[in-house]
mmCIF file of C-alpha atoms in Angstrom:
data_model
loop_
_atom_site.group_PDB
_atom_site.id
_atom_site.type_symbol
_atom_site.label_atom_id
_atom_site.label_comp_id
_atom_site.label_asym_id
_atom_site.label_seq_id
_atom_site.Cartn_x
_atom_site.Cartn_y
_atom_site.Cartn_z
ATOM 1 C CA UNK Z 1 1.148 -1.202 28.207
ATOM 2 C CA UNK Z 2 2.642 0.817 25.890
ATOM 3 C CA UNK Z 3 6.319 -1.160 24.476
ATOM 4 C CA UNK Z 4 8.451 0.876 22.654
ATOM 5 C CA UNK Z 5 7.692 2.142 19.186
ATOM 6 C CA UNK Z 6 8.630 0.007 15.969
ATOM 7 C CA UNK Z 7 10.704 1.004 13.077
ATOM 8 C CA UNK Z 8 10.281 -1.327 9.625
ATOM 9 C CA UNK Z 9 11.964 -0.735 6.593
ATOM 10 C CA UNK Z 10 9.951 -0.159 3.444
ATOM 11 C CA UNK Z 11 8.985 -4.795 2.812
ATOM 12 C CA UNK Z 12 8.972 -5.399 6.173
ATOM 13 C CA UNK Z 13 6.306 -7.179 7.718
ATOM 14 C CA UNK Z 14 4.626 -5.908 10.336
ATOM 15 C CA UNK Z 15 2.695 -9.488 10.934
ATOM 16 C CA UNK Z 16 1.620 -12.202 9.172
ATOM 17 C CA UNK Z 17 -1.938 -14.224 8.640
ATOM 18 C CA UNK Z 18 -2.487 -16.088 11.687
ATOM 19 C CA UNK Z 19 -0.655 -14.681 14.010
ATOM 20 C CA UNK Z 20 -2.778 -13.619 17.650
ATOM 21 C CA UNK Z 21 -3.477 -10.365 17.559
ATOM 22 C CA UNK Z 22 -1.333 -8.742 20.354
ATOM 23 C CA UNK Z 23 -2.759 -5.051 20.795
ATOM 24 C CA UNK Z 24 -3.203 -1.759 18.419
ATOM 25 C CA UNK Z 25 -0.779 -0.460 15.893
ATOM 26 C CA UNK Z 26 -0.910 3.392 15.287
ATOM 27 C CA UNK Z 27 1.380 4.697 12.128
ATOM 28 C CA UNK Z 28 3.618 7.069 13.320
ATOM 29 C CA UNK Z 29 5.331 7.660 9.736
ATOM 30 C CA UNK Z 30 4.797 5.826 6.503
ATOM 31 C CA UNK Z 31 2.560 3.688 4.294
ATOM 32 C CA UNK Z 32 1.502 0.203 5.623
ATOM 33 C CA UNK Z 33 -0.212 -2.352 3.148
ATOM 34 C CA UNK Z 34 -3.293 -4.704 4.189
ATOM 35 C CA UNK Z 35 -3.041 -7.829 2.320
ATOM 36 C CA UNK Z 36 -5.127 -11.096 2.059
ATOM 37 C CA UNK Z 37 -4.851 -13.444 -0.747
ATOM 38 C CA UNK Z 38 -8.136 -15.539 -2.709
ATOM 39 C CA UNK Z 39 -8.434 -19.417 -2.319
ATOM 40 C CA UNK Z 40 -6.152 -19.808 -5.542
ATOM 41 C CA UNK Z 41 -3.682 -17.578 -3.826
ATOM 42 C CA UNK Z 42 -3.585 -14.100 -5.824
ATOM 43 C CA UNK Z 43 -3.184 -11.127 -3.054
ATOM 44 C CA UNK Z 44 -5.702 -8.232 -2.663
ATOM 45 C CA UNK Z 45 -4.968 -5.262 -0.961
ATOM 46 C CA UNK Z 46 -7.450 -4.630 1.644
ATOM 47 C CA UNK Z 47 -6.160 -1.336 2.725
ATOM 48 C CA UNK Z 48 -4.034 1.515 2.334
ATOM 49 C CA UNK Z 49 -2.416 3.188 5.706
ATOM 50 C CA UNK Z 50 -0.840 6.333 6.090
ATOM 51 C CA UNK Z 51 0.296 7.779 9.512
ATOM 52 C CA UNK Z 52 -2.480 9.166 12.371
ATOM 53 C CA UNK Z 53 -4.272 5.493 11.271
ATOM 54 C CA UNK Z 54 -4.769 2.064 13.059
ATOM 55 C CA UNK Z 55 -3.422 -0.666 11.015
ATOM 56 C CA UNK Z 56 -5.899 -3.604 12.169
ATOM 57 C CA UNK Z 57 -9.542 -2.431 13.847
ATOM 58 C CA UNK Z 58 -9.569 -5.811 15.402
ATOM 59 C CA UNK Z 59 -9.097 -5.987 19.254
ATOM 60 C CA UNK Z 60 -8.597 -9.837 20.041
ATOM 61 C CA UNK Z 61 -8.527 -13.074 17.674
ATOM 62 C CA UNK Z 62 -6.340 -13.803 14.703
ATOM 63 C CA UNK Z 63 -5.430 -11.926 11.957
ATOM 64 C CA UNK Z 64 -7.024 -12.965 8.725
ATOM 65 C CA UNK Z 65 -4.945 -10.449 6.463
ATOM 66 C CA UNK Z 66 -1.049 -9.353 6.787
ATOM 67 C CA UNK Z 67 0.627 -5.931 6.928
ATOM 68 C CA UNK Z 68 3.469 -4.792 5.067
ATOM 69 C CA UNK Z 69 5.049 -1.493 5.098
ATOM 70 C CA UNK Z 70 5.453 0.395 1.710
ATOM 71 C CA UNK Z 71 7.711 2.611 2.874
ATOM 72 C CA UNK Z 72 9.611 2.816 5.940
ATOM 73 C CA UNK Z 73 7.408 3.144 9.238
ATOM 74 C CA UNK Z 74 7.651 4.134 12.572
ATOM 75 C CA UNK Z 75 4.550 2.725 14.578
ATOM 76 C CA UNK Z 76 3.145 3.096 18.704
ATOM 77 C CA UNK Z 77 1.717 -0.437 19.997
ATOM 78 C CA UNK Z 78 -0.994 -0.225 22.928
ATOM 79 C CA UNK Z 79 -3.717 -1.884 24.243
ATOM 80 C CA UNK Z 80 -7.166 -0.970 23.907
ATOM 81 C CA UNK Z 81 -8.319 -0.577 27.560
ATOM 82 C CA UNK Z 82 -5.445 1.776 28.217
ATOM 83 C CA UNK Z 83 -7.222 4.252 25.961
ATOM 84 C CA UNK Z 84 -9.107 6.685 27.708
ATOM 85 C CA UNK Z 85 -12.633 7.654 26.734
ATOM 86 C CA UNK Z 86 -11.860 10.146 23.695
ATOM 87 C CA UNK Z 87 -9.461 8.216 22.332
ATOM 88 C CA UNK Z 88 -11.786 5.303 22.307
ATOM 89 C CA UNK Z 89 -14.198 7.123 20.692
ATOM 90 C CA UNK Z 90 -11.704 8.003 17.904
ATOM 91 C CA UNK Z 91 -11.390 4.249 17.740
ATOM 92 C CA UNK Z 92 -14.742 3.589 16.983
ATOM 93 C CA UNK Z 93 -15.263 6.492 15.399
ATOM 94 C CA UNK Z 94 -12.009 5.714 12.769
ATOM 95 C CA UNK Z 95 -13.454 1.687 12.850
ATOM 96 C CA UNK Z 96 -16.858 3.149 11.565
ATOM 97 C CA UNK Z 97 -14.893 4.844 8.938
ATOM 98 C CA UNK Z 98 -13.296 1.789 7.260
ATOM 99 C CA UNK Z 99 -15.864 -0.058 7.444
ATOM 100 C CA UNK Z 100 -17.747 2.376 4.859
ATOM 101 C CA UNK Z 101 -14.505 2.508 2.797
ATOM 102 C CA UNK Z 102 -14.400 -1.388 2.531
ATOM 103 C CA UNK Z 103 -18.446 -1.177 1.481
ATOM 104 C CA UNK Z 104 -17.245 1.092 -0.895
ATOM 105 C CA UNK Z 105 -14.161 -0.636 -1.812
ATOM 106 C CA UNK Z 106 -16.083 -4.278 -2.654
ATOM 107 C CA UNK Z 107 -18.906 -2.421 -4.935
ATOM 108 C CA UNK Z 108 -15.925 -0.845 -6.810
ATOM 109 C CA UNK Z 109 -14.373 -4.485 -7.027
ATOM 110 C CA UNK Z 110 -17.092 -5.772 -8.100
ATOM 111 C CA UNK Z 111 -19.502 -3.133 -10.296
ATOM 112 C CA UNK Z 112 -17.085 -0.384 -11.938
ATOM 113 C CA UNK Z 113 -15.177 -0.892 -14.718
ATOM 114 C CA UNK Z 114 -11.212 -0.765 -14.753
ATOM 115 C CA UNK Z 115 -10.864 2.697 -15.790
ATOM 116 C CA UNK Z 116 -12.895 3.634 -12.497
ATOM 117 C CA UNK Z 117 -11.199 1.187 -10.355
ATOM 118 C CA UNK Z 118 -7.780 2.799 -11.030
ATOM 119 C CA UNK Z 119 -9.058 6.555 -10.817
ATOM 120 C CA UNK Z 120 -11.125 5.495 -7.715
ATOM 121 C CA UNK Z 121 -8.087 4.406 -5.815
ATOM 122 C CA UNK Z 122 -5.659 7.257 -6.874
ATOM 123 C CA UNK Z 123 -8.775 9.800 -5.365
ATOM 124 C CA UNK Z 124 -8.461 7.492 -2.112
ATOM 125 C CA UNK Z 125 -4.821 7.869 -1.775
ATOM 126 C CA UNK Z 126 -4.923 11.273 -2.363
ATOM 127 C CA UNK Z 127 -7.662 12.422 -0.444
ATOM 128 C CA UNK Z 128 -5.683 10.073 2.287
ATOM 129 C CA UNK Z 129 -2.408 12.031 2.101
ATOM 130 C CA UNK Z 130 -3.965 15.352 2.110
ATOM 131 C CA UNK Z 131 -6.821 14.836 4.374
ATOM 132 C CA UNK Z 132 -9.564 16.339 1.915
ATOM 133 C CA UNK Z 133 -11.963 14.928 -1.123
ATOM 134 C CA UNK Z 134 -10.051 15.109 -4.381
ATOM 135 C CA UNK Z 135 -12.671 13.943 -6.292
ATOM 136 C CA UNK Z 136 -14.167 16.716 -8.173
ATOM 137 C CA UNK Z 137 -9.970 17.371 -9.590
ATOM 138 C CA UNK Z 138 -8.628 17.097 -13.066
ATOM 139 C CA UNK Z 139 -5.485 16.355 -12.090
ATOM 140 C CA UNK Z 140 -4.492 14.441 -8.552
ATOM 141 C CA UNK Z 141 -1.104 14.460 -7.368
ATOM 142 C CA UNK Z 142 0.376 12.043 -5.427
ATOM 143 C CA UNK Z 143 3.243 12.587 -2.511
ATOM 144 C CA UNK Z 144 6.286 10.033 -3.258
ATOM 145 C CA UNK Z 145 4.666 7.713 0.055
ATOM 146 C CA UNK Z 146 1.735 7.346 -0.930
ATOM 147 C CA UNK Z 147 2.573 5.773 -4.509
ATOM 148 C CA UNK Z 148 2.147 2.344 -5.742
ATOM 149 C CA UNK Z 149 4.194 0.385 -8.416
ATOM 150 C CA UNK Z 150 1.276 -1.252 -10.745
ATOM 151 C CA UNK Z 151 1.339 -4.676 -9.449
ATOM 152 C CA UNK Z 152 0.365 -3.081 -5.667
ATOM 153 C CA UNK Z 153 -2.114 -0.414 -7.388
ATOM 154 C CA UNK Z 154 -3.463 -4.140 -9.694
ATOM 155 C CA UNK Z 155 -3.722 -5.943 -6.013
ATOM 156 C CA UNK Z 156 -5.426 -2.630 -4.500
ATOM 157 C CA UNK Z 157 -7.778 -2.404 -7.713
ATOM 158 C CA UNK Z 158 -8.656 -6.354 -8.252
ATOM 159 C CA UNK Z 159 -7.423 -6.120 -11.797
ATOM 160 C CA UNK Z 160 -4.507 -7.760 -13.333
ATOM 161 C CA UNK Z 161 -0.733 -5.924 -14.642
ATOM 162 C CA UNK Z 162 -1.567 -5.397 -17.431
ATOM 163 C CA UNK Z 163 -4.706 -3.827 -17.614
ATOM 164 C CA UNK Z 164 -3.353 -1.358 -14.917
ATOM 165 C CA UNK Z 165 -0.668 -0.729 -17.168
ATOM 166 C CA UNK Z 166 -2.851 0.192 -19.973
ATOM 167 C CA UNK Z 167 -4.912 2.381 -18.027
#
């Protein structure tokens, strides 16, 4: 199936925790965050996605996170079975790439100092925006759509707002 593209305004939710998976979403333009909550209700941003990326790699079941637009977004929705072999292979490559990122992010959250977490987050966002590795640069510039607020950065890095504000 190929429904009409969906448009979101900044801060609008694409789907909620507990929603049934109803197809794949791919970002055409804009930036979204994926967010879960701890058992104590603390927000944790698990990923930040931009144009060309699939919002959720889950093909069926119930969503365990929510997707929220950071900027105005346009998305296309489709079914995995409707993808040709080349697009299915691309989807699987992107899923493995995201898994690699999430593994590294888990290590950073558990073992890195606050400054390293924030620098890693900025490098991650810059590499998404520029489509290249920026870890060897002394100064990293982010395009406006990839600039997060302090609370969003804290939620992504597993830090408090106060800690991010001091860095």
